[in-house]
């Protein structure tokens, strides 16, 4: 199957099943001979019941201290599942938006798309094991709102991998610890899986930022210059700053210090 065909199906799918469709022969069977012409961002279709909700109907994200309640933990997991759904839609879009990007970059995106599909499924199953269902609660369009201002692979890397995904290096262990404290081992275990994959996704972003940035600017300067408007570098960190995870993802000390101070 051509990479574009797969990405097209996922991005334009109007049912959950199709959004989660994987290449029949796995990643290795994908070809990338006809990447096509770039498509501009438009919000992808969503099946009935999974549309973005009106702001007024959305819940506030639960406070950490309220996570002793299963209902609040479900709200949390539901929000994270929605992040995964938006992430997989955006990875598919990036494959359609950047047909001229380096083939290794595109293959890396395809691999991450598979990961995000798996993450979504894991959250869905966990929510179901708690007697709820993905789609029961209102959904936001947090990542989508910034996609329109991403116009090249460098913007993409800085906004998606090095902002949203980098922030998860702080969020995932933070919520993992809370879930564990409140005796929800299944949720804590899932946060650990997500965290480990996210180190890889941020690592992908770091490698490509290093390759694509101009030589005379630092990693952090390039990052700062290419974050989407409305998404400053502070969005790249969460409640407890994880230096080690960032080093593992290949970010340098200078970048880490500058982000910490931001
Ligand atoms: Fe993910
Ligand atoms: Fe990710």
CSV table of C-alpha atoms and ligand atoms in Angstrom, one decimal:
chain,number,residue,atom,x,y,z
A,1,UNK,CA,0.0,0.0,0.0
A,2,UNK,CA,1.2,3.5,-0.7
A,3,UNK,CA,1.8,5.7,2.4
A,4,UNK,CA,-0.4,8.4,0.9
A,5,UNK,CA,-3.3,6.0,0.4
A,6,UNK,CA,-3.1,4.9,4.0
A,7,UNK,CA,-2.7,8.4,5.4
A,8,UNK,CA,-5.6,9.6,3.2
A,9,UNK,CA,-7.9,6.8,4.5
A,10,UNK,CA,-7.0,7.6,8.1
A,11,UNK,CA,-7.3,11.3,7.8
A,12,UNK,CA,-10.6,11.3,5.8
A,13,UNK,CA,-12.2,8.5,7.7
A,14,UNK,CA,-15.6,9.2,9.1
A,15,UNK,CA,-15.7,6.2,11.4
A,16,UNK,CA,-13.4,5.1,14.2
A,17,UNK,CA,-12.7,1.8,12.5
A,18,UNK,CA,-11.1,3.5,9.5
A,19,UNK,CA,-9.2,6.0,11.6
A,20,UNK,CA,-7.5,3.0,13.2
A,21,UNK,CA,-6.9,1.1,10.0
A,22,UNK,CA,-3.2,-0.1,9.7
A,23,UNK,CA,-1.3,-1.0,6.5
A,24,UNK,CA,-2.2,-4.6,5.7
A,25,UNK,CA,1.4,-5.9,5.6
A,26,UNK,CA,2.7,-3.6,8.3
A,27,UNK,CA,5.0,-0.6,8.1
A,28,UNK,CA,7.6,-2.5,6.0
A,29,UNK,CA,5.0,-3.2,3.2
A,30,UNK,CA,4.4,0.6,2.7
A,31,UNK,CA,5.7,2.2,-0.4
A,32,UNK,CA,6.2,5.9,-0.8
A,33,UNK,CA,6.5,6.3,-4.6
A,34,UNK,CA,3.5,8.5,-5.1
A,35,UNK,CA,3.4,11.0,-2.2
A,36,UNK,CA,1.1,13.3,-4.3
A,37,UNK,CA,0.7,17.0,-3.9
A,38,UNK,CA,0.4,18.7,-0.5
A,39,UNK,CA,-3.0,19.2,1.1
A,40,UNK,CA,-3.7,22.2,3.3
A,41,UNK,CA,-5.1,21.6,6.8
A,42,UNK,CA,-8.9,21.3,7.3
A,43,UNK,CA,-10.4,19.7,10.3
A,44,UNK,CA,-11.0,16.0,9.5
A,45,UNK,CA,-14.4,14.4,9.5
A,46,UNK,CA,-15.5,12.7,12.7
A,47,UNK,CA,-18.2,10.1,13.2
A,48,UNK,CA,-21.5,10.9,14.9
A,49,UNK,CA,-20.9,11.2,18.6
A,50,UNK,CA,-17.2,12.0,18.3
A,51,UNK,CA,-17.5,15.6,17.0
A,52,UNK,CA,-15.8,18.4,18.8
A,53,UNK,CA,-18.1,19.8,21.4
A,54,UNK,CA,-19.2,23.4,21.9
A,55,UNK,CA,-16.9,25.1,24.5
A,56,UNK,CA,-19.8,25.6,26.9
A,57,UNK,CA,-20.5,21.9,27.2
A,58,UNK,CA,-16.9,20.9,27.9
A,59,UNK,CA,-15.8,19.8,31.4
A,60,UNK,CA,-12.9,21.4,33.2
A,61,UNK,CA,-9.9,19.1,33.4
A,62,UNK,CA,-10.0,17.3,36.8
A,63,UNK,CA,-7.7,18.7,39.5
A,64,UNK,CA,-5.0,16.3,40.7
A,65,UNK,CA,-6.5,16.0,44.2
A,66,UNK,CA,-9.8,14.8,42.7
A,67,UNK,CA,-8.3,11.7,41.1
A,68,UNK,CA,-9.2,9.5,44.1
A,69,UNK,CA,-12.6,9.4,42.3
A,70,UNK,CA,-12.9,6.9,39.4
A,71,UNK,CA,-15.3,9.3,37.6
A,72,UNK,CA,-12.5,11.9,37.6
A,73,UNK,CA,-9.9,9.4,36.5
A,74,UNK,CA,-12.2,8.4,33.6
A,75,UNK,CA,-12.5,12.1,32.6
A,76,UNK,CA,-8.7,12.3,32.6
A,77,UNK,CA,-8.3,9.2,30.5
A,78,UNK,CA,-11.0,10.4,28.1
A,79,UNK,CA,-9.1,13.7,27.6
A,80,UNK,CA,-5.9,11.8,26.9
A,81,UNK,CA,-7.6,9.4,24.5
A,82,UNK,CA,-8.9,12.4,22.6
A,83,UNK,CA,-5.3,13.8,22.4
A,84,UNK,CA,-4.3,10.5,20.9
A,85,UNK,CA,-7.1,10.6,18.4
A,86,UNK,CA,-6.1,14.2,17.4
A,87,UNK,CA,-2.5,13.1,17.3
A,88,UNK,CA,-3.1,10.2,14.9
A,89,UNK,CA,-5.3,12.5,12.7
A,90,UNK,CA,-2.5,15.0,12.6
A,91,UNK,CA,0.2,12.5,11.9
A,92,UNK,CA,-1.9,11.3,8.9
A,93,UNK,CA,-2.3,14.9,7.8
A,94,UNK,CA,1.5,15.6,8.0
A,95,UNK,CA,2.1,12.7,5.6
A,96,UNK,CA,-0.4,14.3,3.2
A,97,UNK,CA,0.9,17.9,3.8
A,98,UNK,CA,4.6,17.2,3.3
A,99,UNK,CA,5.0,14.9,0.3
A,100,UNK,CA,8.4,16.4,-0.5
A,101,UNK,CA,9.9,15.8,2.9
A,102,UNK,CA,12.8,13.4,3.3
A,103,UNK,CA,11.7,9.7,2.9
A,104,UNK,CA,13.1,8.8,6.3
A,105,UNK,CA,11.2,11.6,7.9
A,106,UNK,CA,8.0,10.4,6.3
A,107,UNK,CA,8.7,6.8,7.4
A,108,UNK,CA,9.3,8.1,10.9
A,109,UNK,CA,5.9,9.9,10.8
A,110,UNK,CA,4.2,6.7,9.6
A,111,UNK,CA,5.7,4.7,12.5
A,112,UNK,CA,4.5,7.4,15.0
A,113,UNK,CA,1.0,7.3,13.4
A,114,UNK,CA,0.9,3.6,14.1
A,115,UNK,CA,2.0,4.3,17.7
A,116,UNK,CA,-0.8,6.9,18.2
A,117,UNK,CA,-3.4,4.5,16.8
A,118,UNK,CA,-2.2,1.9,19.4
A,119,UNK,CA,-2.2,4.5,22.2
A,120,UNK,CA,-5.8,5.5,21.3
A,121,UNK,CA,-6.9,1.9,21.4
A,122,UNK,CA,-5.2,1.3,24.7
A,123,UNK,CA,-7.0,4.3,26.3
A,124,UNK,CA,-10.3,3.2,24.7
A,125,UNK,CA,-9.9,-0.3,26.2
A,126,UNK,CA,-9.0,1.1,29.6
A,127,UNK,CA,-12.0,3.4,29.6
A,128,UNK,CA,-14.2,0.5,28.6
A,129,UNK,CA,-12.8,-1.6,31.4
A,130,UNK,CA,-14.0,1.1,33.8
A,131,UNK,CA,-17.6,0.8,32.4
A,132,UNK,CA,-17.4,4.0,30.3
A,133,UNK,CA,-17.0,4.5,26.6
A,134,UNK,CA,-14.9,6.9,24.5
A,135,UNK,CA,-17.3,9.5,23.2
A,136,UNK,CA,-19.4,9.6,26.4
A,137,UNK,CA,-17.8,12.9,27.4
A,138,UNK,CA,-17.4,16.2,25.4
A,139,UNK,CA,-14.3,16.4,23.2
A,140,UNK,CA,-12.0,19.4,22.6
A,141,UNK,CA,-10.0,20.4,19.5
A,142,UNK,CA,-6.9,21.5,21.3
A,143,UNK,CA,-4.2,20.3,18.8
A,144,UNK,CA,-6.3,21.0,15.7
A,145,UNK,CA,-6.6,24.7,16.4
A,146,UNK,CA,-2.9,25.1,15.8
A,147,UNK,CA,-2.6,22.9,12.8
A,148,UNK,CA,-3.6,25.6,10.4
A,149,UNK,CA,-0.5,27.6,11.2
A,150,UNK,CA,1.9,24.8,10.5
A,151,UNK,CA,3.2,25.2,7.0
A,152,UNK,CA,6.5,23.2,6.7
A,153,UNK,CA,8.2,20.2,8.3
A,154,UNK,CA,10.3,22.5,10.7
A,155,UNK,CA,7.1,24.1,12.1
A,156,UNK,CA,5.6,20.7,12.3
A,157,UNK,CA,8.5,19.2,14.3
A,158,UNK,CA,8.6,22.2,16.7
A,159,UNK,CA,4.8,22.3,17.3
A,160,UNK,CA,3.8,18.7,17.3
A,161,UNK,CA,6.8,16.7,18.5
A,162,UNK,CA,8.7,19.3,20.5
A,163,UNK,CA,5.7,21.0,22.1
A,164,UNK,CA,2.7,18.8,22.5
A,165,UNK,CA,4.7,15.5,22.8
A,166,UNK,CA,7.5,17.1,24.8
A,167,UNK,CA,4.9,18.3,27.4
A,168,UNK,CA,3.8,14.7,27.7
A,169,UNK,CA,7.3,13.8,29.0
A,170,UNK,CA,6.1,15.8,32.1
A,171,UNK,CA,2.4,15.0,32.1
A,172,UNK,CA,2.6,11.2,31.7
A,173,UNK,CA,4.8,10.5,34.7
A,174,UNK,CA,2.9,13.1,36.8
A,175,UNK,CA,-0.4,11.4,36.1
A,176,UNK,CA,1.1,7.9,36.4
A,177,UNK,CA,2.2,8.7,39.9
A,178,UNK,CA,-1.2,10.1,40.8
A,179,UNK,CA,-3.0,7.1,39.4
A,180,UNK,CA,-0.7,4.8,41.4
A,181,UNK,CA,-1.2,6.8,44.6
A,182,UNK,CA,-4.9,6.4,44.2
A,183,UNK,CA,-4.6,2.7,43.6
A,184,UNK,CA,-5.3,2.6,39.9
A,185,UNK,CA,-2.5,0.5,38.7
A,186,UNK,CA,-3.9,-0.2,35.2
A,187,UNK,CA,-4.0,3.6,34.4
A,188,UNK,CA,-0.5,4.0,36.0
A,189,UNK,CA,0.8,1.2,33.8
A,190,UNK,CA,-0.6,2.8,30.7
A,191,UNK,CA,1.0,6.1,31.5
A,192,UNK,CA,4.3,4.3,31.6
A,193,UNK,CA,3.8,2.8,28.1
A,194,UNK,CA,2.8,6.2,26.7
A,195,UNK,CA,5.8,7.9,28.4
A,196,UNK,CA,8.3,5.4,26.9
A,197,UNK,CA,6.9,5.9,23.4
A,198,UNK,CA,6.8,9.6,23.8
A,199,UNK,CA,10.5,9.7,24.6
A,200,UNK,CA,10.9,8.2,21.1
A,201,UNK,CA,8.6,10.6,19.5
A,202,UNK,CA,10.3,13.6,21.0
A,203,UNK,CA,13.6,12.0,20.0
A,204,UNK,CA,12.3,11.9,16.4
A,205,UNK,CA,11.5,15.6,16.6
A,206,UNK,CA,14.9,16.4,18.1
A,207,UNK,CA,16.8,14.5,15.4
A,208,UNK,CA,14.9,16.3,12.6
A,209,UNK,CA,15.2,19.7,14.3
A,210,UNK,CA,18.9,19.2,14.3
A,211,UNK,CA,18.9,18.3,10.6
A,212,UNK,CA,16.6,21.0,9.4
A,213,UNK,CA,17.5,24.0,11.5
A,214,UNK,CA,19.9,26.6,10.1
A,215,UNK,CA,23.5,26.0,11.2
A,216,UNK,CA,24.0,29.4,12.9
A,217,UNK,CA,21.2,29.2,15.4
A,218,UNK,CA,20.9,27.0,18.5
A,219,UNK,CA,18.5,24.2,18.9
A,220,UNK,CA,16.4,26.3,21.2
A,221,UNK,CA,16.4,29.4,19.0
A,222,UNK,CA,15.2,27.3,16.1
A,223,UNK,CA,12.5,25.8,18.2
A,224,UNK,CA,11.4,29.1,19.5
A,225,UNK,CA,11.2,30.6,16.0
A,226,UNK,CA,9.1,27.7,14.7
A,227,UNK,CA,6.6,27.1,17.4
A,228,UNK,CA,3.1,27.8,16.1
A,229,UNK,CA,1.7,31.2,17.0
A,230,UNK,CA,-0.4,30.8,20.1
A,231,UNK,CA,1.7,27.9,21.3
A,232,UNK,CA,4.8,29.4,23.0
A,233,UNK,CA,7.6,27.2,24.4
A,234,UNK,CA,6.1,27.0,27.8
A,235,UNK,CA,3.5,24.7,26.3
A,236,UNK,CA,6.4,22.2,25.9
A,237,UNK,CA,6.5,21.5,29.6
A,238,UNK,CA,4.1,20.2,32.2
A,239,UNK,CA,3.7,20.1,36.0
A,240,UNK,CA,7.0,18.4,36.9
A,241,UNK,CA,9.9,19.1,34.6
A,242,UNK,CA,11.7,15.8,33.6
A,243,UNK,CA,15.2,16.6,32.6
A,244,UNK,CA,16.4,13.0,32.2
A,245,UNK,CA,13.6,12.2,29.8
A,246,UNK,CA,14.6,15.2,27.6
A,247,UNK,CA,18.2,14.1,27.7
A,248,UNK,CA,17.1,10.6,26.6
A,249,UNK,CA,15.2,12.2,23.7
A,250,UNK,CA,18.5,13.8,22.6
A,251,UNK,CA,17.8,17.4,23.6
A,252,UNK,CA,20.9,19.2,24.7
A,253,UNK,CA,21.6,20.8,28.1
A,254,UNK,CA,21.3,24.3,26.7
A,255,UNK,CA,17.9,23.6,25.2
A,256,UNK,CA,16.7,22.0,28.4
A,257,UNK,CA,17.9,24.9,30.6
A,258,UNK,CA,16.4,27.5,28.4
A,259,UNK,CA,13.0,25.7,28.3
A,260,UNK,CA,13.1,25.2,32.1
A,261,UNK,CA,13.7,29.0,32.6
A,262,UNK,CA,11.1,30.1,30.0
B,1,LIG,FE1,0.5,9.0,21.8
B,2,LIG,FE1,3.3,10.7,20.6
